[in-house]
Short mmCIF file of C-alpha atoms and ligand atoms in Angstrom, two decimals:
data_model
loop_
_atom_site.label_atom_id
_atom_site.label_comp_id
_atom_site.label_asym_id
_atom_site.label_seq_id
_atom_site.Cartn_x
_atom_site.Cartn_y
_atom_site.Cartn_z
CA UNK A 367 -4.59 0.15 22.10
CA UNK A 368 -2.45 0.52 18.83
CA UNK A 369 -2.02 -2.19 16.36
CA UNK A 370 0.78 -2.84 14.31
CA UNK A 371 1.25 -4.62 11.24
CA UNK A 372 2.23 -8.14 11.40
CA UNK A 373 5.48 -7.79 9.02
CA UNK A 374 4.89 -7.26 5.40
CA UNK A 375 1.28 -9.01 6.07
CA UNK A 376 -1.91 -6.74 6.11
CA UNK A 377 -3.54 -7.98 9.47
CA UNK A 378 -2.85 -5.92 12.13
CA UNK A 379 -2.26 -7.35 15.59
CA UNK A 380 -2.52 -5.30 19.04
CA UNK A 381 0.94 -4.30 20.07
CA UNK A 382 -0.29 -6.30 23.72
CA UNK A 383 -1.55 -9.60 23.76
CA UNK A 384 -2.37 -12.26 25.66
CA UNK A 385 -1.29 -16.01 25.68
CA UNK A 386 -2.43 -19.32 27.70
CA UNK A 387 0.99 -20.90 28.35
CA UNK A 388 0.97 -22.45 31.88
CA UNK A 389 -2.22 -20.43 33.18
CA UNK A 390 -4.77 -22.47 30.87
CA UNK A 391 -5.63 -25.76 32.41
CA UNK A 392 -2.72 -25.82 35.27
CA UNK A 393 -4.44 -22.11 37.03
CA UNK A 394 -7.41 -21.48 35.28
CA UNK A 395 -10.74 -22.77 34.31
CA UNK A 396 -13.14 -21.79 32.17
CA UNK A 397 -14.50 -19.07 33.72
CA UNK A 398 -11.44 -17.59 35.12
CA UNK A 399 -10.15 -17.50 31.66
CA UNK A 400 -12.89 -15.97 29.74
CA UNK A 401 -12.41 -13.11 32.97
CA UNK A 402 -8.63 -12.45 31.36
CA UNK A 403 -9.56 -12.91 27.85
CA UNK A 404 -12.71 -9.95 28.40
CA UNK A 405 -10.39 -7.89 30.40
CA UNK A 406 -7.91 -7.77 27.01
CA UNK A 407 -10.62 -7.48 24.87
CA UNK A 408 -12.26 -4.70 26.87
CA UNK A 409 -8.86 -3.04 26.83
CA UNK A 410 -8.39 -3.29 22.69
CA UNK A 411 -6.49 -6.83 22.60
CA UNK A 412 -7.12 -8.80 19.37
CA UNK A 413 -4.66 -11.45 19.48
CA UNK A 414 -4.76 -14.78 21.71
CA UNK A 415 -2.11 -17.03 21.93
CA UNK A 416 -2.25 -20.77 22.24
CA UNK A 417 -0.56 -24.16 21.38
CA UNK A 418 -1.95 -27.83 21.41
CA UNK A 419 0.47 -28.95 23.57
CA UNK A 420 -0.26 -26.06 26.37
CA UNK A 421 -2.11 -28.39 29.14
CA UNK A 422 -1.97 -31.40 26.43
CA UNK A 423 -4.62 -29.85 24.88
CA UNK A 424 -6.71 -28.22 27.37
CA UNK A 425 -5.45 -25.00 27.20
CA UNK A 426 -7.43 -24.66 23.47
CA UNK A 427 -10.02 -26.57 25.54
CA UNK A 428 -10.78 -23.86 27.61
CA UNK A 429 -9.84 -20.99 24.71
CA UNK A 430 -12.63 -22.59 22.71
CA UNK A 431 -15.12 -23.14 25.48
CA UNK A 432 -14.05 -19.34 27.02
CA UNK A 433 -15.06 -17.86 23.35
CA UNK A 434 -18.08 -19.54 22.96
CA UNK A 435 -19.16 -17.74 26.45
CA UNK A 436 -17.87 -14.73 25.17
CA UNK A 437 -19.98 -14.61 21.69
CA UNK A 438 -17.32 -12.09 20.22
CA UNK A 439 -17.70 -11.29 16.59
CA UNK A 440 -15.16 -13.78 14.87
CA UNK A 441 -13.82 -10.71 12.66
CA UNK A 442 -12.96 -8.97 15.70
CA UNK A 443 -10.44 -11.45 17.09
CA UNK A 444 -7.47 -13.67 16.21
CA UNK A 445 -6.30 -16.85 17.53
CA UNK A 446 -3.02 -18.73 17.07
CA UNK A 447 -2.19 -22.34 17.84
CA UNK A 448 1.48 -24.31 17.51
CA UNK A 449 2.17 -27.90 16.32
CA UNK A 450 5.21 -29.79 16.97
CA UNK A 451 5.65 -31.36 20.40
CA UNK A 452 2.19 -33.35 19.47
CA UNK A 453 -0.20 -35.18 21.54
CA UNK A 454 0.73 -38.77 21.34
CA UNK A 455 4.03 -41.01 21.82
CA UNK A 456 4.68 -42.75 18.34
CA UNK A 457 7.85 -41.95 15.93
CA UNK A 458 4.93 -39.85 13.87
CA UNK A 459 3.38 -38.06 16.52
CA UNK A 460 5.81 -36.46 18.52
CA UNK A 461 8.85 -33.90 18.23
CA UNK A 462 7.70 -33.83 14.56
CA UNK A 463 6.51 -31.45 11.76
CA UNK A 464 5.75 -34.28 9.47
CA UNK A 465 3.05 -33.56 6.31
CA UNK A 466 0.40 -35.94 8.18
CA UNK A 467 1.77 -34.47 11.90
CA UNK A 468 0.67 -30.89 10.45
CA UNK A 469 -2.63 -31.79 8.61
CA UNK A 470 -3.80 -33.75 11.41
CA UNK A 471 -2.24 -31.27 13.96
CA UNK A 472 -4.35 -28.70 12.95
CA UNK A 473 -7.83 -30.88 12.47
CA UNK A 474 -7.60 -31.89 16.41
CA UNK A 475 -6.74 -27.91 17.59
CA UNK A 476 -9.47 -26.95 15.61
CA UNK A 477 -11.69 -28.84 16.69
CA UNK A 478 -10.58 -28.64 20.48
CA UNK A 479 -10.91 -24.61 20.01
CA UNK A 480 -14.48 -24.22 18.37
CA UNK A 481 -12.87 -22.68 15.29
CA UNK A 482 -13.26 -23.16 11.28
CA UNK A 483 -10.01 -21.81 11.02
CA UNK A 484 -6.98 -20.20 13.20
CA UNK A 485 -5.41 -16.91 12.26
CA UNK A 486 -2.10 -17.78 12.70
CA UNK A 487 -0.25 -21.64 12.49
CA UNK A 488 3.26 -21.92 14.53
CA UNK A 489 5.96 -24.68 13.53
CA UNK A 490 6.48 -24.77 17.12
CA UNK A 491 9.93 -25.53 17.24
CA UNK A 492 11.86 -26.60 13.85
CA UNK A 493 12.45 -30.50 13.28
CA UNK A 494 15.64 -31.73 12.28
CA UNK A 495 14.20 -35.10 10.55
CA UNK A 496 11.52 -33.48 8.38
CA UNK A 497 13.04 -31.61 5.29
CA UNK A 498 12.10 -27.97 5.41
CA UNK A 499 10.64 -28.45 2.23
CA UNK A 500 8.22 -30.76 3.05
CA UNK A 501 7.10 -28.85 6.35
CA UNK A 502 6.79 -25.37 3.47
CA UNK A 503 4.66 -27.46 1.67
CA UNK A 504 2.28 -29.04 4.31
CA UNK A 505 1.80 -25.42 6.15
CA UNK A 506 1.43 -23.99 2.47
CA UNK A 507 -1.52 -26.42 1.88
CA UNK A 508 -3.03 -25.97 5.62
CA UNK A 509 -3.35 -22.23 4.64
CA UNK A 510 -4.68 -22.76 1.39
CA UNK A 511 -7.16 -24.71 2.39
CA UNK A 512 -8.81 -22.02 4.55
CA UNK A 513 -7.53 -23.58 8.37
CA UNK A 514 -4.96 -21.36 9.13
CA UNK A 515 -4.88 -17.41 7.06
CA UNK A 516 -0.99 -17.07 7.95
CA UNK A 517 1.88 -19.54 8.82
CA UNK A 518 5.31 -19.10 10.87
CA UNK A 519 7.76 -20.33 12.89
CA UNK A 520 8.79 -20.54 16.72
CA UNK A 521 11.91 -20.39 17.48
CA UNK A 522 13.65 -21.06 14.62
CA UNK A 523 17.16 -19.80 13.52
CA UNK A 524 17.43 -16.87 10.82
CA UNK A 525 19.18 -19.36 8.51
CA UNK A 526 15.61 -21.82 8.48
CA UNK A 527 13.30 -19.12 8.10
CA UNK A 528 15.11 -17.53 5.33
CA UNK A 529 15.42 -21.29 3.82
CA UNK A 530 11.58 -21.73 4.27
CA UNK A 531 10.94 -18.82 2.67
CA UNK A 532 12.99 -19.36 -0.15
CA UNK A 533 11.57 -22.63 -1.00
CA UNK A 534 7.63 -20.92 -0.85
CA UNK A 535 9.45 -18.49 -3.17
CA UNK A 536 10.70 -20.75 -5.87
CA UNK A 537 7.75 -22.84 -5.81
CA UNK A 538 4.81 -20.24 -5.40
CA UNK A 539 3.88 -21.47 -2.38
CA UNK A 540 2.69 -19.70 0.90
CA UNK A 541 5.36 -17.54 2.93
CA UNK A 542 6.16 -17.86 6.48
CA UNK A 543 5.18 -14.50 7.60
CA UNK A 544 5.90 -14.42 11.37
CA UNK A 545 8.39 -16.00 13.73
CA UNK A 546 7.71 -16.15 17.96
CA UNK A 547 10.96 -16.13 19.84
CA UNK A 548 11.60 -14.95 23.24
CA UNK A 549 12.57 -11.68 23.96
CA UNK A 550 12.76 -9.96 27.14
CA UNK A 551 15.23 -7.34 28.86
CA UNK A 552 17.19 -10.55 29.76
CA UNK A 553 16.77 -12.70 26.16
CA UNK A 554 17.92 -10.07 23.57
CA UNK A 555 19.88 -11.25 20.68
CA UNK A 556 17.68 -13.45 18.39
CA UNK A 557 15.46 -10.64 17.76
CA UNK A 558 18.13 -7.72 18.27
CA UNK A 559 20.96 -9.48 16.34
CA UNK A 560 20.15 -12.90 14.83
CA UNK A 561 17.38 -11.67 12.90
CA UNK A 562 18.12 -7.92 11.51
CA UNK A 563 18.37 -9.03 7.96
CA UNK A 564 14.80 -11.04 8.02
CA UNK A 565 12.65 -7.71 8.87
CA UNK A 566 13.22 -5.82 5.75
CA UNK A 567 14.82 -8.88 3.64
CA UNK A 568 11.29 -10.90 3.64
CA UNK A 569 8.99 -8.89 5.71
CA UNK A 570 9.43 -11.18 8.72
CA UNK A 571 6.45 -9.95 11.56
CA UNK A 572 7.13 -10.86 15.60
CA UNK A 573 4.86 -12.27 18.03
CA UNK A 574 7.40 -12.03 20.85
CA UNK A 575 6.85 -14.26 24.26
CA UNK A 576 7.66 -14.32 27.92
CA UNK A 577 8.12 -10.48 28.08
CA UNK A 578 8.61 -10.98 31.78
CA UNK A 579 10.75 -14.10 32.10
CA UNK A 580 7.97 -16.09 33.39
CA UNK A 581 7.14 -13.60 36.03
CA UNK A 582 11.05 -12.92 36.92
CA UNK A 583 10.85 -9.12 35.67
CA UNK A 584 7.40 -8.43 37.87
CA UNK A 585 9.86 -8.73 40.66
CA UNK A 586 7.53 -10.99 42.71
CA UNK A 587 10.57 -13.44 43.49
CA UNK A 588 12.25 -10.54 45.06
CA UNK A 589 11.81 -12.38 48.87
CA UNK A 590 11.10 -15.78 47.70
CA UNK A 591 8.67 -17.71 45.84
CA UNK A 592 5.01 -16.63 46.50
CA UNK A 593 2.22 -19.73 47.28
CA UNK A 594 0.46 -20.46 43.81
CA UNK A 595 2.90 -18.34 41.43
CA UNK A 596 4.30 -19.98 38.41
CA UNK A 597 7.32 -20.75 39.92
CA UNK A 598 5.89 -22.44 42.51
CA UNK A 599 3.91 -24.89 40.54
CA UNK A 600 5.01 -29.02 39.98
CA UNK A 601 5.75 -29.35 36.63
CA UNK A 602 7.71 -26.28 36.07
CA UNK A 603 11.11 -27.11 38.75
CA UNK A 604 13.13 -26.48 35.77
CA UNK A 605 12.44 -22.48 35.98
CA UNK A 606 12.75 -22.60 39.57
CA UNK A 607 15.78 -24.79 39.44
CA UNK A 608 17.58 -22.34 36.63
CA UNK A 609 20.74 -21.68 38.44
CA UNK A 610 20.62 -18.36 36.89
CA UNK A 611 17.43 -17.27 38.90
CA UNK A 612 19.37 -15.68 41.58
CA UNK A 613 20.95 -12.81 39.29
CA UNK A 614 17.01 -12.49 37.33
CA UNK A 615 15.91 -12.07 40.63
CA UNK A 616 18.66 -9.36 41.69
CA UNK A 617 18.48 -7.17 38.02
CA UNK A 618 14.56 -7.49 38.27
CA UNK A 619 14.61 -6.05 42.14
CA UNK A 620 17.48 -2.95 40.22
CA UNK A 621 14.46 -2.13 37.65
CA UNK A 622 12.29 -1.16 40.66
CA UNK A 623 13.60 2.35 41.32
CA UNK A 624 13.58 2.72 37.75
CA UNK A 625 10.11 1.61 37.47
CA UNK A 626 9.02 4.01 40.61
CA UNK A 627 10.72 7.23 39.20
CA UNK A 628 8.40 6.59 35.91
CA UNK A 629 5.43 5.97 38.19
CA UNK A 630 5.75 2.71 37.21
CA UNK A 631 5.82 -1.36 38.26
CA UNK A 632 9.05 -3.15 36.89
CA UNK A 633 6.21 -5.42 35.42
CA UNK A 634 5.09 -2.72 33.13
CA UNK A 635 8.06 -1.55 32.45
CA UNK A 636 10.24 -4.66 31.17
CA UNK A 637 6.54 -5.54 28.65
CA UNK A 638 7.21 -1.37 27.26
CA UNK A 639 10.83 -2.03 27.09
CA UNK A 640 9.64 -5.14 24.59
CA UNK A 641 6.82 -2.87 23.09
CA UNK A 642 9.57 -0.24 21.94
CA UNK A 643 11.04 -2.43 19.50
CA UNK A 644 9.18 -1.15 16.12
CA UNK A 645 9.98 -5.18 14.99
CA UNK A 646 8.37 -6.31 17.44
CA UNK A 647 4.34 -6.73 16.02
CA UNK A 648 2.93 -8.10 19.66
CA UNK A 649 4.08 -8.86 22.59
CA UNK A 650 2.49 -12.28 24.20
CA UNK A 651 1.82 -11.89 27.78
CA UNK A 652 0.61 -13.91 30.35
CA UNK A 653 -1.47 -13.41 33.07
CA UNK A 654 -2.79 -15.78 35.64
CA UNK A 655 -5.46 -13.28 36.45
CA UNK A 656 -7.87 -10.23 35.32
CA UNK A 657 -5.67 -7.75 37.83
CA UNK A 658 -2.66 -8.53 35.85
CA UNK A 659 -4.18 -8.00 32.77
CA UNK A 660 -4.96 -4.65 33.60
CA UNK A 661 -1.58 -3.70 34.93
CA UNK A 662 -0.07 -5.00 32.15
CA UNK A 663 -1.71 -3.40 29.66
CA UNK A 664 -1.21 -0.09 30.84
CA UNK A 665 2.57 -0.92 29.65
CA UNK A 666 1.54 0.91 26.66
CA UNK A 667 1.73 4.46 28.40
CA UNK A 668 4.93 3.85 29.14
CA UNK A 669 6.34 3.57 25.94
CA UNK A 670 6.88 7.28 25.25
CA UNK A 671 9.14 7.80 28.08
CA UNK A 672 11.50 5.30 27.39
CA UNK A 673 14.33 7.51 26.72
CA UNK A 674 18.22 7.23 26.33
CA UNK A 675 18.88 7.72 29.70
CA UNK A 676 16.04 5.44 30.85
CA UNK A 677 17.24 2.83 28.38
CA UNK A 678 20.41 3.37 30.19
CA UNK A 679 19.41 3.04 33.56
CA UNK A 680 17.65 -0.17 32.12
CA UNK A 681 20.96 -2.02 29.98
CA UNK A 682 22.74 -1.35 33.15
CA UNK A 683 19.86 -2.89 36.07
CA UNK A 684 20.02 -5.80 33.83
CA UNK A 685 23.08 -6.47 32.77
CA UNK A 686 24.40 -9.11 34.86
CA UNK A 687 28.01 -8.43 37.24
P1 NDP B 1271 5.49 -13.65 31.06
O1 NDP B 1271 6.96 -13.80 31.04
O2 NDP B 1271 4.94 -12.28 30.99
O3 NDP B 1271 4.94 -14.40 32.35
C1 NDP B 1271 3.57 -14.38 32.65
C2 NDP B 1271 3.34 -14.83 34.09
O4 NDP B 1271 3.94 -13.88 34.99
C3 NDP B 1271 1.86 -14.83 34.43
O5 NDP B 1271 1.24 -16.03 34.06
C4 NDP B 1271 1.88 -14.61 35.94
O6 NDP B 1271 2.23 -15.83 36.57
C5 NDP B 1271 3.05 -13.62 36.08
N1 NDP B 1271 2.62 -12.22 35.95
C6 NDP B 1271 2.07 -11.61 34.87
N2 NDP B 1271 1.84 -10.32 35.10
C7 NDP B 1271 2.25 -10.08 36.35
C8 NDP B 1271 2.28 -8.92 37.17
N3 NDP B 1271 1.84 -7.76 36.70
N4 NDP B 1271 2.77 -9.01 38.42
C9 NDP B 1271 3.21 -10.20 38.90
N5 NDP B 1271 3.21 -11.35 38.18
C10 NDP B 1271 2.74 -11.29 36.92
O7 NDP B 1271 4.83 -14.41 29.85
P2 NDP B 1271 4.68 -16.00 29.54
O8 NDP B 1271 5.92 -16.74 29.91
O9 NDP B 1271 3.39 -16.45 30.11
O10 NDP B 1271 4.60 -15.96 27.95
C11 NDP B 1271 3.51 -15.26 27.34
C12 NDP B 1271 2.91 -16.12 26.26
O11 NDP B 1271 3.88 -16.36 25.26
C13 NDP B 1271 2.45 -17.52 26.69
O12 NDP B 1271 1.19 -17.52 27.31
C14 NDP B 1271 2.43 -18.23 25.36
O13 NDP B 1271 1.25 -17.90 24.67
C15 NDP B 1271 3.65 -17.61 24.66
N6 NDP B 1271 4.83 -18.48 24.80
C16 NDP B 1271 5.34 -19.06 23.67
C17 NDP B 1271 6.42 -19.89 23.71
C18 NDP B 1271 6.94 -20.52 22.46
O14 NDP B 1271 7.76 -21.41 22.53
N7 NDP B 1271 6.48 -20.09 21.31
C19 NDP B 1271 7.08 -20.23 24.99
C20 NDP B 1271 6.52 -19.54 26.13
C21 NDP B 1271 5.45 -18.69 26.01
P3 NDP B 1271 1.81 -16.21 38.08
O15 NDP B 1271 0.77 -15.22 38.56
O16 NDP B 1271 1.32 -17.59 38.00
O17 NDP B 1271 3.10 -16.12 38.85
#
């Protein structure tokens, strides 16, 4: 495994890892979780990826319990969780990254994972009724007190982060230090584009999700939609109902040859394609199994043979007609 820096910070993250979006309390139990989370482990993985409102809060339900089987070395690990979609209905507990949202936000993941303290602490999506400086503040004081080390954003615009940051600037106050957007071969231009001048401007890190468009780029869809796959599940019509599934399907089906000529799956190839990006610190994947896992990882190889005329072969398999 390599690790890279997480932006400016000095932790250092596993260029793979592995989050519980979907899998954790919809696929997976206890058991069948702590089976993916050893098989990244095993392989050099140090960063897990959660969110209280994965599973309304089963998802770090089954984390927690899944770590305490696994008795790994606290030091050895890290573990992120998200606020912002919240638990409850109420006008203070929901779509919200209110100062008592956050404080108690983290108290009830915390407790729900095992954990004194998570590594990193999402704004899970920005809020347009909370003033950025009060959310700067509230994460500020979360890490300062010792329950999260590092604090950043998901899916945020350039123009908030930077604002965020500024305000922690002028005030002394703890930085955002990493931002989670998608990025995949087909979501490019928030992390490509959007957010150039953040890298070297304040040191922004990436923990970079859906690397294969919810399974799309594994190529599985290629004659329909397997029994028990994610696209198959209730809940989730909205990624089987995205009218643009039919061309993911097609460019992920193109990537094959491609994939085959590196000896190669197109699954492991679109998560090195997202692994090449030095700005990139990790790259979240999912796995709804151990087998996965262990394909998926092997991404890493890869990586050196993405040339210019692979990356070619790549732009144009997934660049849509
Ligand atoms: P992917 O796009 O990689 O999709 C993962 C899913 O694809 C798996 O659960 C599995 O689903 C299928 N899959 C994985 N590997 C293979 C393979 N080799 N062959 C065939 N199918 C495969 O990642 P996710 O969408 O799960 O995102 C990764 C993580 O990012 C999440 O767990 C979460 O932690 C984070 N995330 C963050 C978001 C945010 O807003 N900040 C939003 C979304 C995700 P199945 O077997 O069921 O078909």
């Amino acid at each position: 495994m390599e690790y890279r820096r997480l932006g400016s910070a000095g932790i250092k993250v596993s260029t793979l890892s592995l989050g519980s979006w979907v899998t954790y309390g919809k696929q997976v139990d206890v058991d069948a979780a702590a089976a993916s989370l050893a098989a990244a482990y095993g392989a050099g993985v140090n960063f897990f990826d959660n969110a209280e409102s994965y599973a309304q809060g089963a998802s770090e339900s089954i984390m927690g319990a899944a770590l305490r089987k696994l008795r790994w070395r606290r030091g050895s690990y890290l573990v992120s969780t998200k606020i912002y979609w919240g638990l409850a209905e109420g006008p203070n507990e929901k779509n919200t990254l209110n100062r008592k949202r956050l404080l108690e936000g983290i108290d009830g993941s915390l407790e729900r994972l095992s954990l004194d303290y998570v590594d990193l602490l999402f704004c899970h999506r920005p809020d347009p009724e909370t003033t950025v400086e009060e959310v700067v503040w509230a994460m500020s004081d979360i890490v300062a007190s010792g329950r999260a080390m590092y604090w950043g954003t998901s899916e945020w615009s350039a123009d908030q982060i930077r604002e965020a940051w500024d305000i922690a600037d002028r005030r002394n106050l703890r930085k955002p230090q990493m931002e989670q957007p998608q990025y995949n071969l087909l979501h490019r231009d928030k992390v490509e584009v959007e957010f150039a001048r953040l890298y070297d401007g304040i040191g922004l890190g990436l923990t970079t999700w859906s690397p294969l468009a919810s399974g799309v780029l594994s190529g599985k869809y290629a004659a329909g939609i397997p029994e028990g796959s994610r696209l198959s599940l209730s809940g989730y019509e909205w990624l089987r109902d995205d009218p643009e599934l039919p061309r993911k399907v097609a460019a992920a089906k193109r990537l094959e040859p491609i994939a085959r000529d590196l000896g190669a799956t197109p699954a492991q190839l679109a998560i090195a394609w997202c692994a090449r990006n030095p700005r990139v610190s990790t790259v979240i994947t999912g796995a709804s199994r151990p087998e996965q896992v262990t394909e998926n990882l092997k991404a890493l190889d890869l990586v050196p043979m993405l040339d210019a005329g692979v990356l070619k072969a790549i732009d144009e398999a997934t660049s849509f007609p």
